[in-house]
Amino acid sequence: MIVFLGLILFASPYIAWKVYEHRAVLARVPPPLEVASVEYRLEEPWGFGPGGNETGFVVYRLSDASTRWVQQQGAQLGERLPGGSKVWLKTPVGDVSDRESWHSYDRDLAMMSAERLKPHPATVAEYLEKYGFTIPIQKDREVDVDRAIQTPGSFYNMGKGGSVTVIDPDRGKVYFFYAG
């Protein structure tokens, strides 16, 4: 019994941290949407403290009820989310209006891993490498989010700290990624 209590006492900070971390990951999805599962998550830090960099990509599967709700909202989905249509923009992501956020290094080829033609559609890979730190996202995940940001029907929000949230009604998913 003492060993069991000692184990609980020893493990409780770790468990508390994991619960806190899980809640923080789920809090990235805007209300009233509900998450059924986190399908994919890759987050990596480089450095520590001021000047440190972090890059991450998370795919959330919405609950069946939330998927039906976002699909029923259609073109008005942005108006029904927190902040309304001023913060929830319709896709496709523009090539000109969002140039600084999505194509920030087009004029500095030394900062890019591959030369790109101008103009070109926004991609998650380009967004994530905006500070020179990229992560190896699974190709099928990258294709799905690129389709969501390059075609009409989805909504995106440019959030705090260099984050982007994309709601994809067709697939019943939310994509959250950041480079900062």
Coordinates of C-alpha atoms in Angstrom, one line a residue:
M1 CA 0.0 0.0 0.0
I2 CA 2.8 2.4 0.8
V3 CA 4.5 1.6 -2.5
F4 CA 1.3 2.3 -4.3
L5 CA 0.8 5.7 -2.5
G6 CA 4.4 6.6 -3.2
L7 CA 3.9 5.8 -6.9
I8 CA 0.8 8.0 -7.0
L9 CA 2.6 10.8 -5.2
F10 CA 5.6 10.5 -7.6
A11 CA 3.5 10.3 -10.8
S12 CA 0.9 12.9 -9.9
P13 CA 2.9 15.9 -11.2
Y14 CA 3.4 14.2 -14.5
I15 CA -0.2 13.2 -14.8
A16 CA -1.3 16.8 -13.9
W17 CA 1.0 18.2 -16.6
K18 CA -0.3 15.7 -19.2
V19 CA -3.9 16.7 -18.4
Y20 CA -3.0 20.4 -18.6
E21 CA -1.2 19.9 -21.9
H22 CA -4.2 17.9 -23.4
R23 CA -6.6 20.7 -22.4
A24 CA -4.3 23.3 -23.9
V25 CA -4.2 21.4 -27.2
L26 CA -8.0 21.1 -27.3
A27 CA -8.4 24.8 -26.4
R28 CA -7.1 25.7 -29.8
V29 CA -10.3 24.6 -31.5
P30 CA -12.9 27.5 -31.3
P31 CA -16.2 27.1 -29.6
P32 CA -18.9 25.8 -30.3
L33 CA -16.9 23.1 -32.1
E34 CA -16.2 19.8 -30.3
V35 CA -13.2 17.6 -31.0
A36 CA -13.7 13.8 -31.3
S37 CA -10.0 13.1 -31.5
V38 CA -6.5 14.5 -32.2
E39 CA -5.6 12.7 -35.4
Y40 CA -2.1 14.0 -35.8
R41 CA 0.2 16.2 -33.8
L42 CA 3.8 17.3 -34.5
E43 CA 5.3 20.2 -32.5
E44 CA 8.9 21.0 -32.2
P45 CA 10.8 23.7 -30.3
W46 CA 14.3 25.0 -31.2
G47 CA 16.1 27.1 -28.7
F48 CA 14.9 28.3 -25.3
G49 CA 13.5 31.5 -24.0
P50 CA 13.5 34.8 -26.0
G51 CA 14.6 34.1 -29.5
G52 CA 13.5 30.4 -29.3
N53 CA 11.5 29.1 -32.2
E54 CA 8.6 26.7 -32.2
T55 CA 6.8 25.1 -35.2
G56 CA 3.7 22.9 -34.9
F57 CA 1.0 21.2 -36.8
V58 CA -2.1 19.5 -35.3
V59 CA -5.1 17.9 -37.0
Y60 CA -8.4 17.5 -35.1
R61 CA -11.3 15.3 -36.1
L62 CA -14.6 17.0 -35.2
S63 CA -17.4 15.2 -33.5
D64 CA -20.2 14.0 -35.8
A65 CA -22.5 16.7 -34.4
S66 CA -19.9 19.5 -34.9
T67 CA -19.2 18.3 -38.5
R68 CA -22.9 18.4 -39.3
W69 CA -23.1 21.9 -37.7
V70 CA -20.2 23.4 -39.7
Q71 CA -21.6 21.9 -42.9
Q72 CA -25.1 23.3 -42.2
Q73 CA -23.6 26.8 -41.7
G74 CA -22.2 26.9 -45.2
A75 CA -20.9 30.3 -46.3
Q76 CA -22.1 31.9 -43.0
L77 CA -19.8 29.7 -40.8
G78 CA -17.3 32.5 -40.3
E79 CA -20.1 34.8 -38.9
R80 CA -21.1 32.1 -36.4
L81 CA -17.7 31.6 -34.9
P82 CA -16.1 33.8 -32.1
G83 CA -15.0 37.1 -33.7
G84 CA -17.2 36.7 -36.7
S85 CA -16.3 37.2 -40.3
K86 CA -13.7 39.9 -39.4
V87 CA -11.4 37.2 -38.0
W88 CA -12.7 34.1 -39.9
L89 CA -11.8 34.5 -43.5
K90 CA -13.0 32.4 -46.4
T91 CA -10.7 30.3 -48.4
P92 CA -8.9 30.2 -50.7
V93 CA -6.1 32.1 -49.0
G94 CA -5.2 35.0 -51.3
D95 CA -1.9 35.4 -53.1
V96 CA -1.7 39.1 -52.8
S97 CA -3.6 40.2 -49.6
D98 CA -1.9 37.5 -47.5
R99 CA 1.6 37.8 -49.0
E100 CA 3.4 38.8 -45.8
S101 CA 1.8 36.0 -43.8
W102 CA 2.0 33.2 -46.4
H103 CA 4.7 34.2 -48.8
S104 CA 7.0 36.3 -46.6
Y105 CA 10.2 35.0 -48.2
D106 CA 9.3 35.2 -51.9
R107 CA 11.8 38.0 -52.3
D108 CA 14.5 36.2 -50.3
L109 CA 15.2 32.9 -52.0
A110 CA 18.1 32.2 -49.6
M111 CA 15.5 31.7 -46.8
M112 CA 13.5 29.1 -48.7
S113 CA 14.3 25.4 -49.1
A114 CA 13.1 25.4 -52.7
E115 CA 12.6 28.0 -55.4
R116 CA 9.0 28.8 -56.0
L117 CA 7.3 30.4 -59.0
K118 CA 5.4 33.7 -58.5
P119 CA 2.4 33.9 -58.1
H120 CA 1.7 30.6 -56.4
P121 CA -0.9 29.2 -54.0
A122 CA -0.4 29.3 -50.3
T123 CA 0.8 26.1 -48.7
V124 CA 1.2 24.9 -45.1
A125 CA 4.9 24.0 -45.8
E126 CA 5.7 27.5 -46.9
Y127 CA 3.9 29.0 -43.9
L128 CA 5.7 26.7 -41.5
E129 CA 9.1 27.5 -42.9
K130 CA 8.6 31.3 -42.7
Y131 CA 11.4 31.6 -40.0
G132 CA 13.6 28.9 -41.4
F133 CA 12.5 26.1 -39.1
T134 CA 10.4 23.4 -40.8
I135 CA 8.9 20.1 -39.6
P136 CA 8.3 16.9 -41.6
I137 CA 4.5 16.7 -41.8
Q138 CA 3.1 13.5 -43.2
K139 CA 2.4 14.0 -46.9
D140 CA -1.3 13.1 -46.8
R141 CA -1.9 15.6 -44.0
E142 CA -0.1 18.3 -46.0
V143 CA -2.1 17.5 -49.1
D144 CA -5.4 17.7 -47.1
V145 CA -4.7 21.1 -45.4
D146 CA -3.3 22.6 -48.7
R147 CA -6.6 21.6 -50.4
A148 CA -8.5 23.2 -47.6
I149 CA -6.6 26.5 -47.8
Q150 CA -6.5 26.6 -51.6
T151 CA -10.1 25.9 -52.5
P152 CA -13.4 27.6 -51.5
G153 CA -15.5 26.2 -48.7
S154 CA -13.2 26.4 -45.6
F155 CA -12.4 29.2 -43.2
Y156 CA -9.2 30.3 -41.6
N157 CA -8.1 32.6 -38.7
M158 CA -4.7 34.2 -38.3
G159 CA -4.3 33.9 -34.5
K160 CA -1.8 35.0 -31.9
G161 CA 1.8 34.1 -32.0
G162 CA 1.9 33.2 -35.7
S163 CA -0.8 30.6 -35.5
V164 CA -3.4 29.7 -38.1
T165 CA -6.6 27.7 -37.5
V166 CA -8.4 26.2 -40.6
I167 CA -11.8 24.7 -40.4
D168 CA -12.5 22.2 -43.2
P169 CA -16.2 21.4 -43.2
D170 CA -15.9 18.9 -46.1
R171 CA -13.6 16.6 -44.1
G172 CA -14.9 17.5 -40.6
K173 CA -11.5 18.6 -39.5
V174 CA -9.7 21.5 -37.9
Y175 CA -6.1 22.2 -38.7
F176 CA -4.0 24.3 -36.3
F177 CA -0.4 25.2 -37.2
Y178 CA 2.1 27.8 -36.1
A179 CA 5.6 29.1 -36.8
G180 CA 7.0 31.5 -34.3

